[in-house]
Short mmCIF file of C-alpha atoms in Angstrom, two decimals:
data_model
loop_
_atom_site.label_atom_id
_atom_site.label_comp_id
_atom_site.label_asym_id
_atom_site.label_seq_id
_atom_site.Cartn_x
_atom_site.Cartn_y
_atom_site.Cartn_z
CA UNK A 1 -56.53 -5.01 86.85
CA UNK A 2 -54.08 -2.66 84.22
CA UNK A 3 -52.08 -1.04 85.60
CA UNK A 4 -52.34 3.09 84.95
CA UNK A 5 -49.89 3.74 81.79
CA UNK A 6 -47.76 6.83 81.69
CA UNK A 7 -48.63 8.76 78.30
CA UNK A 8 -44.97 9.97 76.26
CA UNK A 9 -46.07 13.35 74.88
CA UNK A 10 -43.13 14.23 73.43
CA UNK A 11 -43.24 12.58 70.44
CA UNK A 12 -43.97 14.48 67.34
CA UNK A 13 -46.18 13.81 64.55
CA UNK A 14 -44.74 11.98 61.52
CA UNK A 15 -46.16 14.80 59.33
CA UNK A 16 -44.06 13.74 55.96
CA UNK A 17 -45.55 10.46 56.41
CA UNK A 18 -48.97 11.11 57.18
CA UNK A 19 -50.08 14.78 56.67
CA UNK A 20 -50.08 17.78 59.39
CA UNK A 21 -51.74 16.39 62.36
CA UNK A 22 -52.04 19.50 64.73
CA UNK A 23 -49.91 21.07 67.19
CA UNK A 24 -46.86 18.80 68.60
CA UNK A 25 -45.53 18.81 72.00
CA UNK A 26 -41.75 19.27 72.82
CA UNK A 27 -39.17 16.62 71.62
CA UNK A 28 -37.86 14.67 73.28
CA UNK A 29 -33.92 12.93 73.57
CA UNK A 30 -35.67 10.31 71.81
CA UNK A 31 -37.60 12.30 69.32
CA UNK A 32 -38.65 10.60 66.37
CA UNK A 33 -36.60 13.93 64.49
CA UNK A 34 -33.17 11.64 65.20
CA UNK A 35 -34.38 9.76 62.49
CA UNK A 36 -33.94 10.08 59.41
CA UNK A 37 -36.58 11.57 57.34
CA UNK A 38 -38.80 10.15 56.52
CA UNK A 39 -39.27 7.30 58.89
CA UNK A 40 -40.00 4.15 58.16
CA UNK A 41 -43.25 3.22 58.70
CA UNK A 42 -44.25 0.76 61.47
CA UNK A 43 -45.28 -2.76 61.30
CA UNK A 44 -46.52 -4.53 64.04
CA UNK A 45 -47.14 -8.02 64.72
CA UNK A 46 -49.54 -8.37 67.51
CA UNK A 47 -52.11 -5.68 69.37
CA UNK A 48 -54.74 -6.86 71.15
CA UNK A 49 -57.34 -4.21 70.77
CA UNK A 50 -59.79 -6.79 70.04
CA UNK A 51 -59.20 -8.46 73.05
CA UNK A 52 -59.82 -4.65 75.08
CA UNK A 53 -63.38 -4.69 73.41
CA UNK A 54 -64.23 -8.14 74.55
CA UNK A 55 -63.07 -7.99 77.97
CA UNK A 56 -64.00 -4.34 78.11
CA UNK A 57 -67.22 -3.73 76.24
CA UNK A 58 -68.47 -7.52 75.31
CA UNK A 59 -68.07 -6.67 71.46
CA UNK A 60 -70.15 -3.63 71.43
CA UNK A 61 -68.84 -0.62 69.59
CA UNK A 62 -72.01 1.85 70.54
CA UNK A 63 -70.39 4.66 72.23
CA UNK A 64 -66.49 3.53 71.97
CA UNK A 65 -64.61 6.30 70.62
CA UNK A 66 -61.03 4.48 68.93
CA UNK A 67 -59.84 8.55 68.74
CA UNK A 68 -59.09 8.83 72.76
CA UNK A 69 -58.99 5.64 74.47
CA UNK A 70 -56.75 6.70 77.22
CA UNK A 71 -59.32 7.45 79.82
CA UNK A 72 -60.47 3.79 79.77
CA UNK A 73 -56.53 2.93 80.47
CA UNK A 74 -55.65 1.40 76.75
CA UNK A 75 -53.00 1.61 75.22
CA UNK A 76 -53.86 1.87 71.33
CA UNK A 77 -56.17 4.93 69.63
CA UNK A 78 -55.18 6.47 65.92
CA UNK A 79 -54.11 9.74 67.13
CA UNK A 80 -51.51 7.34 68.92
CA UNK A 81 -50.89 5.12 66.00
CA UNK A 82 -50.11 7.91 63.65
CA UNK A 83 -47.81 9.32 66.34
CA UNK A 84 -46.06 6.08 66.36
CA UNK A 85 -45.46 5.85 62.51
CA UNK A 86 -47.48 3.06 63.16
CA UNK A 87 -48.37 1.87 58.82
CA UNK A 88 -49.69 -1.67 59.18
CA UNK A 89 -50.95 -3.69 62.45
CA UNK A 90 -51.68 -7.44 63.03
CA UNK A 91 -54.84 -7.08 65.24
CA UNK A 92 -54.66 -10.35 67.30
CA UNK A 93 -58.21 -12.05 67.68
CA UNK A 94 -57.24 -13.77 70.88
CA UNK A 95 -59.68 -15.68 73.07
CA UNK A 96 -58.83 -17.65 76.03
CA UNK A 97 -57.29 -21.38 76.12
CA UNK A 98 -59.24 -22.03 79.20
CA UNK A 99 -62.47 -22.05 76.49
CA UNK A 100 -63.93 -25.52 75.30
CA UNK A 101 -63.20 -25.39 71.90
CA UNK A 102 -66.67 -25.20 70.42
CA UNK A 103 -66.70 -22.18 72.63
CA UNK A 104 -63.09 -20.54 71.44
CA UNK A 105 -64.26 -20.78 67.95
CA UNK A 106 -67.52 -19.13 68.53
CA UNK A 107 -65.72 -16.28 70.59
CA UNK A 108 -62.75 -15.91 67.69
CA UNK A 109 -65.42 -15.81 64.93
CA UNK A 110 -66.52 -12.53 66.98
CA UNK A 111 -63.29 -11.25 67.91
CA UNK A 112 -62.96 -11.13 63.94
CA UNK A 113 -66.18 -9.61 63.63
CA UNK A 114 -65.84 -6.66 65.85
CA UNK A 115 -62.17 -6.00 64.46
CA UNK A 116 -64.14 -5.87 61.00
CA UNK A 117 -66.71 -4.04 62.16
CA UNK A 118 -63.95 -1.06 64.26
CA UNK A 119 -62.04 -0.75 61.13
CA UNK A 120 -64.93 -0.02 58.99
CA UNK A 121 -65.77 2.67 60.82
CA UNK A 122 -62.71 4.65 60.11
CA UNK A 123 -62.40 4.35 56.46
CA UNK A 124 -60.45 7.49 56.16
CA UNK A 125 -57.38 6.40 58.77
CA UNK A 126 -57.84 2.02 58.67
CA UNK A 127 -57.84 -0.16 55.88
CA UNK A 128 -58.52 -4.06 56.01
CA UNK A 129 -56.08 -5.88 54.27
CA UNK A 130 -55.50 -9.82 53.76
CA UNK A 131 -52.43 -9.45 51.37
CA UNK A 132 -49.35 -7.79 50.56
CA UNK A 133 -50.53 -5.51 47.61
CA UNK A 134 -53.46 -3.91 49.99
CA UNK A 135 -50.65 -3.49 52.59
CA UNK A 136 -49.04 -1.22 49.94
CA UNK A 137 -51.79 0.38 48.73
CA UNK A 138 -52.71 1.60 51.82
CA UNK A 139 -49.68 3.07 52.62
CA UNK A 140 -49.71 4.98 49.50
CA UNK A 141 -53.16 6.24 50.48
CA UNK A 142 -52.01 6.67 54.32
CA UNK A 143 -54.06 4.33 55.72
CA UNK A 144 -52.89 2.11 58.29
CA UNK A 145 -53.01 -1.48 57.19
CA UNK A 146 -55.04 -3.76 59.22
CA UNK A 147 -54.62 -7.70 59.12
CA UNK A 148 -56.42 -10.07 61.23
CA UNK A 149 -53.76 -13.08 63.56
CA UNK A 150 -55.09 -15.58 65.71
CA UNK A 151 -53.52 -16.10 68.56
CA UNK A 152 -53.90 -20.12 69.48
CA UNK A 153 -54.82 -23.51 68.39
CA UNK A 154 -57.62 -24.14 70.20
CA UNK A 155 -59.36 -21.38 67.77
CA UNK A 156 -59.97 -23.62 64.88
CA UNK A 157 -61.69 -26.39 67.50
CA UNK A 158 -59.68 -29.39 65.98
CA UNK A 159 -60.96 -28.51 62.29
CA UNK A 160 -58.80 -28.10 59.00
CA UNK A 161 -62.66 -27.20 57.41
CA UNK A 162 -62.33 -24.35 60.54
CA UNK A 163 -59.24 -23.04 60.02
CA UNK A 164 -60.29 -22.78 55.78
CA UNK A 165 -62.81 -20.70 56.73
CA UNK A 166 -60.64 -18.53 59.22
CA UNK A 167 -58.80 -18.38 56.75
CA UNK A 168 -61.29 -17.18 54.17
CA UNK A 169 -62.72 -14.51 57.06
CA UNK A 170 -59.42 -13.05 56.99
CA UNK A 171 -56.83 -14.48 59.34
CA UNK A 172 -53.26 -14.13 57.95
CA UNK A 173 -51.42 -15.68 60.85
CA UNK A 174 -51.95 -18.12 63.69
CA UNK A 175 -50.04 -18.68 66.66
CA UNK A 176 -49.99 -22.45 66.99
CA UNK A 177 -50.40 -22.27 70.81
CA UNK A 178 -51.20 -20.23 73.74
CA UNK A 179 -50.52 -20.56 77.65
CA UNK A 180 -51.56 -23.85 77.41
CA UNK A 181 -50.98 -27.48 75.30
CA UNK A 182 -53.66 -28.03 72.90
CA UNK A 183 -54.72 -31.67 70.96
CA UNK A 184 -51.86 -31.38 68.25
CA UNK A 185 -48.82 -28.97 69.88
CA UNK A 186 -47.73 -28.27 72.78
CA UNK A 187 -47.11 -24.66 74.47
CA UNK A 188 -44.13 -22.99 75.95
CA UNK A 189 -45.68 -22.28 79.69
CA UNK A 190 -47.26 -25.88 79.54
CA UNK A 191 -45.69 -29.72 80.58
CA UNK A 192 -44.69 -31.02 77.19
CA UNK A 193 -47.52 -33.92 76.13
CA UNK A 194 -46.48 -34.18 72.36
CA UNK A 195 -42.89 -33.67 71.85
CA UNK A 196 -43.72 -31.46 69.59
CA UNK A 197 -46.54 -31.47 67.17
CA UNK A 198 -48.72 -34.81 66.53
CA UNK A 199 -49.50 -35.83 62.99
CA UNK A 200 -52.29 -33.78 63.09
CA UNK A 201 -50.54 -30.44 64.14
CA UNK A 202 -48.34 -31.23 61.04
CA UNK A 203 -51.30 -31.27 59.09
CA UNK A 204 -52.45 -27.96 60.64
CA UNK A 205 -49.13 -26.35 59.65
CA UNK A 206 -49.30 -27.86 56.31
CA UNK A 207 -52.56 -26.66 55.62
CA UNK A 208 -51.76 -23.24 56.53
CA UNK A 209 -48.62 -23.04 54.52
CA UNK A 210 -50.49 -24.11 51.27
CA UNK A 211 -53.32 -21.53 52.26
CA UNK A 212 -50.66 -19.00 52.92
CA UNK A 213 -51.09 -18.41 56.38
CA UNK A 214 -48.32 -17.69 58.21
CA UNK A 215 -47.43 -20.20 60.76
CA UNK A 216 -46.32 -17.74 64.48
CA UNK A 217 -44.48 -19.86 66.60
CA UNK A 218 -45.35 -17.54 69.35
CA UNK A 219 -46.12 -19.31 72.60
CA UNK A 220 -45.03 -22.96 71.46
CA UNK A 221 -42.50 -24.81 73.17
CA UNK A 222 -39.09 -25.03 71.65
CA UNK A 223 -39.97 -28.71 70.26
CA UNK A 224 -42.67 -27.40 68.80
CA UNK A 225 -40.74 -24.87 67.06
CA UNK A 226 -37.89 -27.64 65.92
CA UNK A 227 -40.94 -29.93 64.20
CA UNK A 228 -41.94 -26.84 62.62
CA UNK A 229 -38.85 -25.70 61.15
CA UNK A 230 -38.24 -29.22 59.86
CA UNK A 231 -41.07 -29.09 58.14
CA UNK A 232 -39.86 -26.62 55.47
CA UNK A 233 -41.79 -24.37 53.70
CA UNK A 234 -42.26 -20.70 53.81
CA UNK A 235 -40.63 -18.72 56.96
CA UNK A 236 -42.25 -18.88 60.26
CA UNK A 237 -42.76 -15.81 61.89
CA UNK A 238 -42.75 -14.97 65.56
CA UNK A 239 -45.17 -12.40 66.75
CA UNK A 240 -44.01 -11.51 70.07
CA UNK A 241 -41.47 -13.51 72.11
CA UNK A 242 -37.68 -12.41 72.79
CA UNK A 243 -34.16 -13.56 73.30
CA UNK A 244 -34.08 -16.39 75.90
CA UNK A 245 -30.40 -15.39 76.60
CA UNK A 246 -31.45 -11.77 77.89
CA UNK A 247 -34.47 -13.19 79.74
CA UNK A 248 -34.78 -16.68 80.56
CA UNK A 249 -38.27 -16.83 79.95
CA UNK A 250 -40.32 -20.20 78.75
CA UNK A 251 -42.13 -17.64 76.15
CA UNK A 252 -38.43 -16.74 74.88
CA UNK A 253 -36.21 -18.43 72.15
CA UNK A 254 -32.89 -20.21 72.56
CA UNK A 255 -30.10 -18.76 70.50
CA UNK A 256 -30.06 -22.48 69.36
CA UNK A 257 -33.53 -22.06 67.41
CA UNK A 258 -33.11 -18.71 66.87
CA UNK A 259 -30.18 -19.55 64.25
CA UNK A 260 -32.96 -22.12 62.94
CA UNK A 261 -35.67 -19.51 62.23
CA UNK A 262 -32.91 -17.18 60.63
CA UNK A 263 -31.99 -19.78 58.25
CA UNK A 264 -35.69 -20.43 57.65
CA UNK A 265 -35.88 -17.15 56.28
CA UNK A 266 -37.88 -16.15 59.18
CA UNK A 267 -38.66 -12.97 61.59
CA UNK A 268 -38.85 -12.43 65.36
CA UNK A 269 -41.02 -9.65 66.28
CA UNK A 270 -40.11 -8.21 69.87
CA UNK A 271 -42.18 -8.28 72.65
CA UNK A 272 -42.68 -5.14 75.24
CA UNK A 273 -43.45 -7.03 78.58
CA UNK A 274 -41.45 -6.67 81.33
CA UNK A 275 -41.50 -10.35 82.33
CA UNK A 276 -39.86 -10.73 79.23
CA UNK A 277 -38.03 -8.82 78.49
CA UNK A 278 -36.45 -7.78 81.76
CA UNK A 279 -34.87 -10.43 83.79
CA UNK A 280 -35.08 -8.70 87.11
CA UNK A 281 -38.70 -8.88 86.17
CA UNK A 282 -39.21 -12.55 85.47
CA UNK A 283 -37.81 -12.82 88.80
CA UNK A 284 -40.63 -10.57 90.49
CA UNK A 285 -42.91 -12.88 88.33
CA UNK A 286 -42.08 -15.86 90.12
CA UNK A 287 -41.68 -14.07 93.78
CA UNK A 288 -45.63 -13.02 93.28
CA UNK A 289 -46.70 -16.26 91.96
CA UNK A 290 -45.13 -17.18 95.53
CA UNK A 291 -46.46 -14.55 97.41
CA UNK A 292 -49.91 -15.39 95.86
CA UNK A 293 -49.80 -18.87 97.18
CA UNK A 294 -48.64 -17.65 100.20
CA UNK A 295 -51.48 -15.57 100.78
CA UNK A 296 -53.82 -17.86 99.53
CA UNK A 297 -52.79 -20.33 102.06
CA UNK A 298 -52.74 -18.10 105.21
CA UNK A 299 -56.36 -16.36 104.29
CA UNK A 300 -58.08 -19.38 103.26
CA UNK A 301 -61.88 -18.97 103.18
CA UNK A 302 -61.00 -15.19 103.26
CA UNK A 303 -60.87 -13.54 99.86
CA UNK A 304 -60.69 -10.12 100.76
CA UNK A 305 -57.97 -11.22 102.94
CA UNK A 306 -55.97 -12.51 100.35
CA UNK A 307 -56.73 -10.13 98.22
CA UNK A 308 -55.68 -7.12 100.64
CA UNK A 309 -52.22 -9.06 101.10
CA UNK A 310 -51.59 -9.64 98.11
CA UNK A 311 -52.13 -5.98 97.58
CA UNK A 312 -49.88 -4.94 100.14
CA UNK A 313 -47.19 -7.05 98.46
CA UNK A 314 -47.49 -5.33 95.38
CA UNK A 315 -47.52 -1.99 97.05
CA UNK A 316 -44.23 -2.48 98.70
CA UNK A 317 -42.36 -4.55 95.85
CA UNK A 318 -43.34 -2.82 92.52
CA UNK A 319 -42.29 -4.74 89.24
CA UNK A 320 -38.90 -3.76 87.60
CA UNK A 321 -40.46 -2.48 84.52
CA UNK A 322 -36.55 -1.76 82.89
CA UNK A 323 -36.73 0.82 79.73
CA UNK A 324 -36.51 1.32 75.91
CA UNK A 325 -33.11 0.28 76.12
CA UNK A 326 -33.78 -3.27 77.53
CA UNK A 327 -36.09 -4.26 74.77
CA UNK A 328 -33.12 -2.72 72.43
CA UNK A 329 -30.88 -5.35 73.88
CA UNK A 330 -33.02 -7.94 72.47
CA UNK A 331 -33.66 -6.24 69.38
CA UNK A 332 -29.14 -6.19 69.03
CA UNK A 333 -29.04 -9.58 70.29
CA UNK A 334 -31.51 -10.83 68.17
CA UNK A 335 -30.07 -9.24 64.80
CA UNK A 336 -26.13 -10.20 65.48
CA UNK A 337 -27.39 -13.28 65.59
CA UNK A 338 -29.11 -14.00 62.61
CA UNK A 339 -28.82 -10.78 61.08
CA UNK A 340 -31.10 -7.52 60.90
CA UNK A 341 -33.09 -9.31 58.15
CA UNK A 342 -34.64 -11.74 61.29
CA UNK A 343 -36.36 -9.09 63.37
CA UNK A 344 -39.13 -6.64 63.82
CA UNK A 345 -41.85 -5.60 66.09
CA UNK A 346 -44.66 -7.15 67.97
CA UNK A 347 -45.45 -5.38 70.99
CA UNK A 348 -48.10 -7.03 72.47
CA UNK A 349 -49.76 -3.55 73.14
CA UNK A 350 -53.38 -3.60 74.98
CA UNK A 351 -52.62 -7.93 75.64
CA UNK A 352 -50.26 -6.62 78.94
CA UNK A 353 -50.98 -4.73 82.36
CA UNK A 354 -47.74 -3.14 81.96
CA UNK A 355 -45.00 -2.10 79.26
CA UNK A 356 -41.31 -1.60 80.10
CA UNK A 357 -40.81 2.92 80.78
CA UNK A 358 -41.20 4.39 77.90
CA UNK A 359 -43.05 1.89 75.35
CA UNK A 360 -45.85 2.67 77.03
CA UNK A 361 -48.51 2.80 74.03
CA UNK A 362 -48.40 2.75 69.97
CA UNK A 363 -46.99 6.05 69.78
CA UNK A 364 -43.43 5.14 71.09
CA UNK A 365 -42.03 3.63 68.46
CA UNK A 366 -39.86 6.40 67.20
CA UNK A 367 -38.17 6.32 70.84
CA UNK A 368 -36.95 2.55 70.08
CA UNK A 369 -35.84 3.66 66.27
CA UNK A 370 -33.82 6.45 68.06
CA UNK A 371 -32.40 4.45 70.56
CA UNK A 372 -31.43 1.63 67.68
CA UNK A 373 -29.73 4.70 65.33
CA UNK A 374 -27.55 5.80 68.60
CA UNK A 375 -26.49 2.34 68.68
CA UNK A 376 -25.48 2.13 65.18
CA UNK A 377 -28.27 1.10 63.42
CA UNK A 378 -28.72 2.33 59.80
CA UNK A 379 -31.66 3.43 58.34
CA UNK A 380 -31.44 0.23 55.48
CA UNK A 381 -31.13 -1.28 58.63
CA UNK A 382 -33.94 0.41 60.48
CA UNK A 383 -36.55 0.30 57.82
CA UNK A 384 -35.87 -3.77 57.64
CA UNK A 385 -36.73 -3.68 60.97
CA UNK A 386 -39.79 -1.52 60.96
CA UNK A 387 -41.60 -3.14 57.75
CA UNK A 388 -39.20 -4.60 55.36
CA UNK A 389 -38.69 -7.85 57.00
CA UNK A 390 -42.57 -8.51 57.50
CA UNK A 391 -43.34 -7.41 54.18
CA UNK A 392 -40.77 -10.28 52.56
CA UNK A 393 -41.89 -13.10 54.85
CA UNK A 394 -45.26 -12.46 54.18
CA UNK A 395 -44.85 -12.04 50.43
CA UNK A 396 -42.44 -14.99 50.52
CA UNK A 397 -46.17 -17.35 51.95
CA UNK A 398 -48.15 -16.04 49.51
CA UNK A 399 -45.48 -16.73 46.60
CA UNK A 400 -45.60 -20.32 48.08
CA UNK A 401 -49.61 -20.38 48.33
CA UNK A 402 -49.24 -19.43 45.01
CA UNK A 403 -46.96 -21.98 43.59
CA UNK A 404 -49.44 -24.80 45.55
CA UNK A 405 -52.71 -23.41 44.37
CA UNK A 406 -53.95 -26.38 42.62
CA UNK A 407 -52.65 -28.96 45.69
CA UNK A 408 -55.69 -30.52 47.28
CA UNK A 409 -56.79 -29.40 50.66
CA UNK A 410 -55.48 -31.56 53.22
CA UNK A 411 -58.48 -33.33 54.65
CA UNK A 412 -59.00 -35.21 58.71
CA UNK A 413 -62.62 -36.67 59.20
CA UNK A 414 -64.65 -34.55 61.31
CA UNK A 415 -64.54 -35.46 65.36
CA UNK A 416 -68.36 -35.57 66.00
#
């Protein structure tokens, strides 16, 4: 169950940007007017809206209305996204790890289907984009780009002729893993059973990187990300993990291979989740994980039971959300690193229950661009952030796509 997400009316419309858009409510002290003007325009890496209309509405669009979703509890809507400056989004077509694979490519194939289908029917406000030039062009015509990213291996079912065609449907990113291992790499949250990638997986990456599909390293295991980055190639990206030495987090990255993916040319893309982002959070994670056991064991054969404790629990040890300025620490950490050329935004909006105070939906943006220029951000600085850095890695794959257009496809003989 989602938790019930507090909307931030204060923010004001980005009307250089995108035209008047009605009356605005009061600033705030982290009014998008502390910016610069005008502001640069939002990319995001990873919103699972797609995901909200599975789970949600089984794919069907009749009666949805993508201009007020907040009474059904989401998180994304335009009215939102043009509040948050929002100019391009990676709409993830998740689907579950726990699928058989036949199933997960079935169920992705229709995730990118109903995205499709959603942003053609606001041709005035969305724009469906597979490249860099339509990402421009839209923003000259105010459109909010729309790109398609899978999120996990087990989407192309063990098939370089899959992933081709995934490939050819749209997809412009996939995130090697999710929660779990699959055949050819293993996953951050999982018990390592490749070391890595297997010959295969290098394949997979290989493919991708002559297709020009960016390779998210998202949700893999750190040796997953070193076989990667050995690899060569065009930059990686990394839709939405953080800075393992703020959180300790499996789904965060060592400063150790976060030097590796700056030097690869590459972009982290920061993730809004308490768990991790917020130690005191990751904490809570694991306390409930033992609390759920716990109950589970002392109600056995007695769901409500367990359920009802469980509640309780919750009820009397709420999870330490922490604030804008939390996900600003790994945003800072992140960029003295490896530089403000290495990072950008991938909030992982409508794919959580909860979002740390004050991210709580697309149109919050400007609040974590204000907090950035009180800490000394510039606006170069800022608009690398917001756009710039995206924009170059992902012009960077198809310059290399380019360059290998005439390389034969990689080829593994079919599995049944």
């Amino acid at each position: 169950m989602r938790v019930t997400r507090s909307l931030v009316s204060s923010l004001v419309c980005m009307a250089l940007l995108w035209g008047s858009c009605g009356g605005v409510a009061a600033e705030s002290p982290h009014s998008s007017r502390e910016l610069e003007s005008p502001a640069p325009l939002v990319w995001d890496g990873h919103n699972d809206v797609p995901e909200q209309l599975r789970e949600r509405r089984k794919d069907v669009l009749e009666g949805f209305d993508f201009n007020d979703t907040r009474a059904v509890g989401m998180m994304t809507d335009l009215p939102r996204l043009r509040a948050g400056n929002v100019g391009a989004q990676f709409w993830s077509v998740y689907v579950s790890a726990d699928l058989p694979e036949p199933q997960a490519v079935q169920a992705t194939l229709e995730q990118i289907d109903v995205m499709k289908r959603l942003i053609a029917r606001h041709p005035a406000e969305m724009q469906f984009c597979t490249d860099t030039a339509c990402v421009e062009k839209a923003w000259k015509s105010k459109k909010i780009a729309s790109l398609l990213g899978m999120e996990g291996g087990h989407s192309i079912g063990g098939s370089l002729g899959v992933l081709r065609q995934m490939y050819g449907l749209g997809a412009r990113y996939m995130t090697l893993t999710h929660f779990r291992n699959n055949a050819w790499a293993d996953s951050a949250t999982d018990a390592p059973a490749h070391d890595g990638l297997t010959p295969f997986g290098v394949k997979v990456v290989k493919e991708m990187q002559r297709l020009g599909m960016l390779v998210d390293l998202a949700h893999v295991s750190e040796a997953t990300m070193r076989d990667v980055l050995a690899l060569g190639g065009p930059p990686p990206i990394v839709s939405h993990s953080n800075a393992r030495a703020i959180n300790h987090h499996a789904r965060n990255i060592s400063d150790e291979t976060l030097r590796k993916i700056g030097a690869a040319g590459g972009i982290v893309m920061v993730n809004f989740y308490p768990p991790y982002v917020v130690e005191a959070a990751r904490q809570w994670s694991a306390a409930r994980d033992a609390e759920a056991a716990r109950a589970k064991a002392l109600n056995r054969g007695d769901p409500d039971a367990e359920m009802a404790a469980l509640a309780a629990w919750d009820k009397a040890n709420p999870m330490p959300r922490g604030s804008v300025k939390d996900v600003a620490d790994h945003i800072d950490h992140i960029a003295k690193l490896i530089g403000a050329d290495h990072v950008g935004f991938g909030g992982d909006l409508d794919g959580v229950e909860a979002t740390v105070a004050g991210l709580d939906d697309v149109s919050t943006y400007p609040a974590l661009m204000a907090e950035l220029k009180q800490r000394g951000w510039s606006q170069a600085d800022l608009a690398k952030l917001s756009n710039g850095n995206m924009l170059r890695v992902m012009k960077t794959a198809e310059a290399y796509a380019a360059a290998h257009r005439t390389d034969p496809a990689l080829e593994s003989p079919t599995t049944f």
